[in-house]
Amino acid sequence: MAPMADKKFSAFKGTAVPEAAGADYDTAQVFDKVRVGALGVYYRDGFHIRCVPYASIDRVFIRIQEVRGRMCCGQTTFAYFRLVFVKDGKELGDAISENEQAMDRALARIHEQAPALAIGVPA
């Protein structure tokens, strides 16, 4: 198996991927489908590994998305948790998970790694 440092990363339009992204990805803490490193956040986005450097965003928050599903015996509601990345008031992208605790821990770790970054939605 090839080391993750050989992986190709993509960033949001107009953002450069840090040179040390591969090494940061390898040592990043894993929270379900999201990795939180010293330089930024990483998650799979289609066929790419999205790199979100802390310097490229202003705010991060969790959006809860409820989806109503029909089953053979009735209806149920499924909850998805999206880690949303914002720059200049515009949502750039998000990482999705069904694991609420993992997303809460990822958000807390992001705050530890980048304390100047705004966390949550504006009041």
GROMACS .gro file of C-alpha atoms in nm:
model
  123
    1MET     CA    1   0.000   0.000   0.000
    2ALA     CA    2   0.136   0.343  -0.099
    3PRO     CA    3   0.189   0.600   0.177
    4MET     CA    4  -0.072   0.873   0.200
    5ALA     CA    5   0.193   1.137   0.130
    6ASP     CA    6   0.163   1.029  -0.237
    7LYS     CA    7  -0.209   1.118  -0.245
    8LYS     CA    8  -0.335   1.410  -0.452
    9PHE     CA    9  -0.523   1.675  -0.261
   10SER     CA   10  -0.762   1.937  -0.392
   11ALA     CA   11  -0.858   2.262  -0.224
   12PHE     CA   12  -1.145   2.500  -0.277
   13LYS     CA   13  -1.114   2.727  -0.580
   14GLY     CA   14  -0.853   2.998  -0.525
   15THR     CA   15  -0.687   2.814  -0.235
   16ALA     CA   16  -0.345   2.650  -0.247
   17VAL     CA   17  -0.282   2.310  -0.091
   18PRO     CA   18   0.005   2.335   0.161
   19GLU     CA   19   0.323   2.149   0.059
   20ALA     CA   20   0.317   1.953   0.384
   21ALA     CA   21  -0.046   1.839   0.335
   22GLY     CA   22   0.055   1.476   0.278
   23ALA     CA   23   0.246   1.450   0.604
   24ASP     CA   24  -0.025   1.643   0.790
   25TYR     CA   25  -0.291   1.408   0.649
   26ASP     CA   26  -0.094   1.103   0.765
   27THR     CA   27  -0.073   1.234   1.124
   28ALA     CA   28  -0.420   1.395   1.140
   29GLN     CA   29  -0.668   1.273   1.399
   30VAL     CA   30  -0.957   1.076   1.243
   31PHE     CA   31  -1.322   1.152   1.324
   32ASP     CA   32  -1.539   0.915   1.117
   33LYS     CA   33  -1.486   1.043   0.758
   34VAL     CA   34  -1.301   1.362   0.856
   35ARG     CA   35  -0.933   1.409   0.947
   36VAL     CA   36  -0.824   1.711   1.149
   37GLY     CA   37  -0.456   1.799   1.126
   38ALA     CA   38  -0.228   2.083   1.229
   39LEU     CA   39  -0.263   2.258   0.889
   40GLY     CA   40  -0.626   2.190   0.808
   41VAL     CA   41  -0.917   1.952   0.766
   42TYR     CA   42  -0.928   1.664   0.517
   43TYR     CA   43  -1.222   1.463   0.383
   44ARG     CA   44  -1.313   1.261   0.077
   45ASP     CA   45  -1.509   1.460  -0.181
   46GLY     CA   46  -1.596   1.235  -0.472
   47PHE     CA   47  -1.269   1.096  -0.610
   48HIS     CA   48  -1.061   1.366  -0.438
   49ILE     CA   49  -0.930   1.420  -0.091
   50ARG     CA   50  -1.035   1.773  -0.007
   51CYS     CA   51  -0.782   1.979   0.188
   52VAL     CA   52  -0.924   2.276   0.379
   53PRO     CA   53  -0.634   2.481   0.521
   54TYR     CA   54  -0.735   2.681   0.828
   55ALA     CA   55  -0.606   3.000   0.665
   56SER     CA   56  -0.856   2.956   0.378
   57ILE     CA   57  -1.170   2.974   0.594
   58ASP     CA   58  -1.328   3.212   0.845
   59ARG     CA   59  -1.585   2.991   1.017
   60VAL     CA   60  -1.682   2.626   1.070
   61PHE     CA   61  -2.013   2.497   1.200
   62ILE     CA   62  -2.227   2.183   1.207
   63ARG     CA   63  -2.554   2.174   1.015
   64ILE     CA   64  -2.803   1.902   1.103
   65GLN     CA   65  -2.998   1.777   0.803
   66GLU     CA   66  -3.302   1.561   0.866
   67VAL     CA   67  -3.427   1.339   0.585
   68ARG     CA   68  -3.763   1.169   0.601
   69GLY     CA   69  -3.756   0.814   0.472
   70ARG     CA   70  -4.041   0.588   0.373
   71MET     CA   71  -4.011   0.229   0.479
   72CYS     CA   72  -4.233  -0.071   0.411
   73CYS     CA   73  -4.392  -0.034   0.752
   74GLY     CA   74  -4.410   0.346   0.783
   75GLN     CA   75  -4.185   0.651   0.792
   76THR     CA   76  -3.871   0.741   0.983
   77THR     CA   77  -3.635   1.035   1.001
   78PHE     CA   78  -3.261   1.005   0.940
   79ALA     CA   79  -3.018   1.271   1.063
   80TYR     CA   80  -2.701   1.372   0.880
   81PHE     CA   81  -2.440   1.604   1.027
   82ARG     CA   82  -2.250   1.836   0.796
   83LEU     CA   83  -1.927   2.011   0.891
   84VAL     CA   84  -1.965   2.334   0.690
   85PHE     CA   85  -1.670   2.556   0.589
   86VAL     CA   86  -1.732   2.930   0.536
   87LYS     CA   87  -1.519   3.210   0.385
   88ASP     CA   88  -1.641   3.572   0.358
   89GLY     CA   89  -1.996   3.464   0.447
   90LYS     CA   90  -2.009   3.209   0.163
   91GLU     CA   91  -2.031   2.834   0.225
   92LEU     CA   92  -1.745   2.670   0.036
   93GLY     CA   93  -1.821   2.306   0.108
   94ASP     CA   94  -1.902   2.049   0.370
   95ALA     CA   95  -1.814   1.705   0.500
   96ILE     CA   96  -2.107   1.477   0.584
   97SER     CA   97  -2.142   1.206   0.847
   98GLU     CA   98  -2.414   1.016   1.028
   99ASN     CA   99  -2.207   1.018   1.347
  100GLU     CA  100  -2.300   1.322   1.557
  101GLN     CA  101  -2.037   1.258   1.827
  102ALA     CA  102  -1.759   1.232   1.567
  103MET     CA  103  -1.859   1.565   1.411
  104ASP     CA  104  -1.878   1.731   1.755
  105ARG     CA  105  -1.531   1.600   1.841
  106ALA     CA  106  -1.395   1.709   1.501
  107LEU     CA  107  -1.531   2.061   1.555
  108ALA     CA  108  -1.374   2.072   1.903
  109ARG     CA  109  -1.040   1.955   1.759
  110ILE     CA  110  -1.058   2.219   1.484
  111HIS     CA  111  -1.105   2.481   1.757
  112GLU     CA  112  -0.797   2.345   1.940
  113GLN     CA  113  -0.585   2.354   1.623
  114ALA     CA  114  -0.709   2.696   1.502
  115PRO     CA  115  -0.841   2.894   1.802
  116ALA     CA  116  -0.877   3.215   1.598
  117LEU     CA  117  -1.126   3.045   1.365
  118ALA     CA  118  -1.494   3.125   1.439
  119ILE     CA  119  -1.688   2.818   1.547
  120GLY     CA  120  -2.066   2.790   1.512
  121VAL     CA  121  -2.320   3.013   1.342
  122PRO     CA  122  -2.322   3.389   1.409
  123ALA     CA  123  -2.565   3.500   1.679
   0.00000   0.00000   0.00000
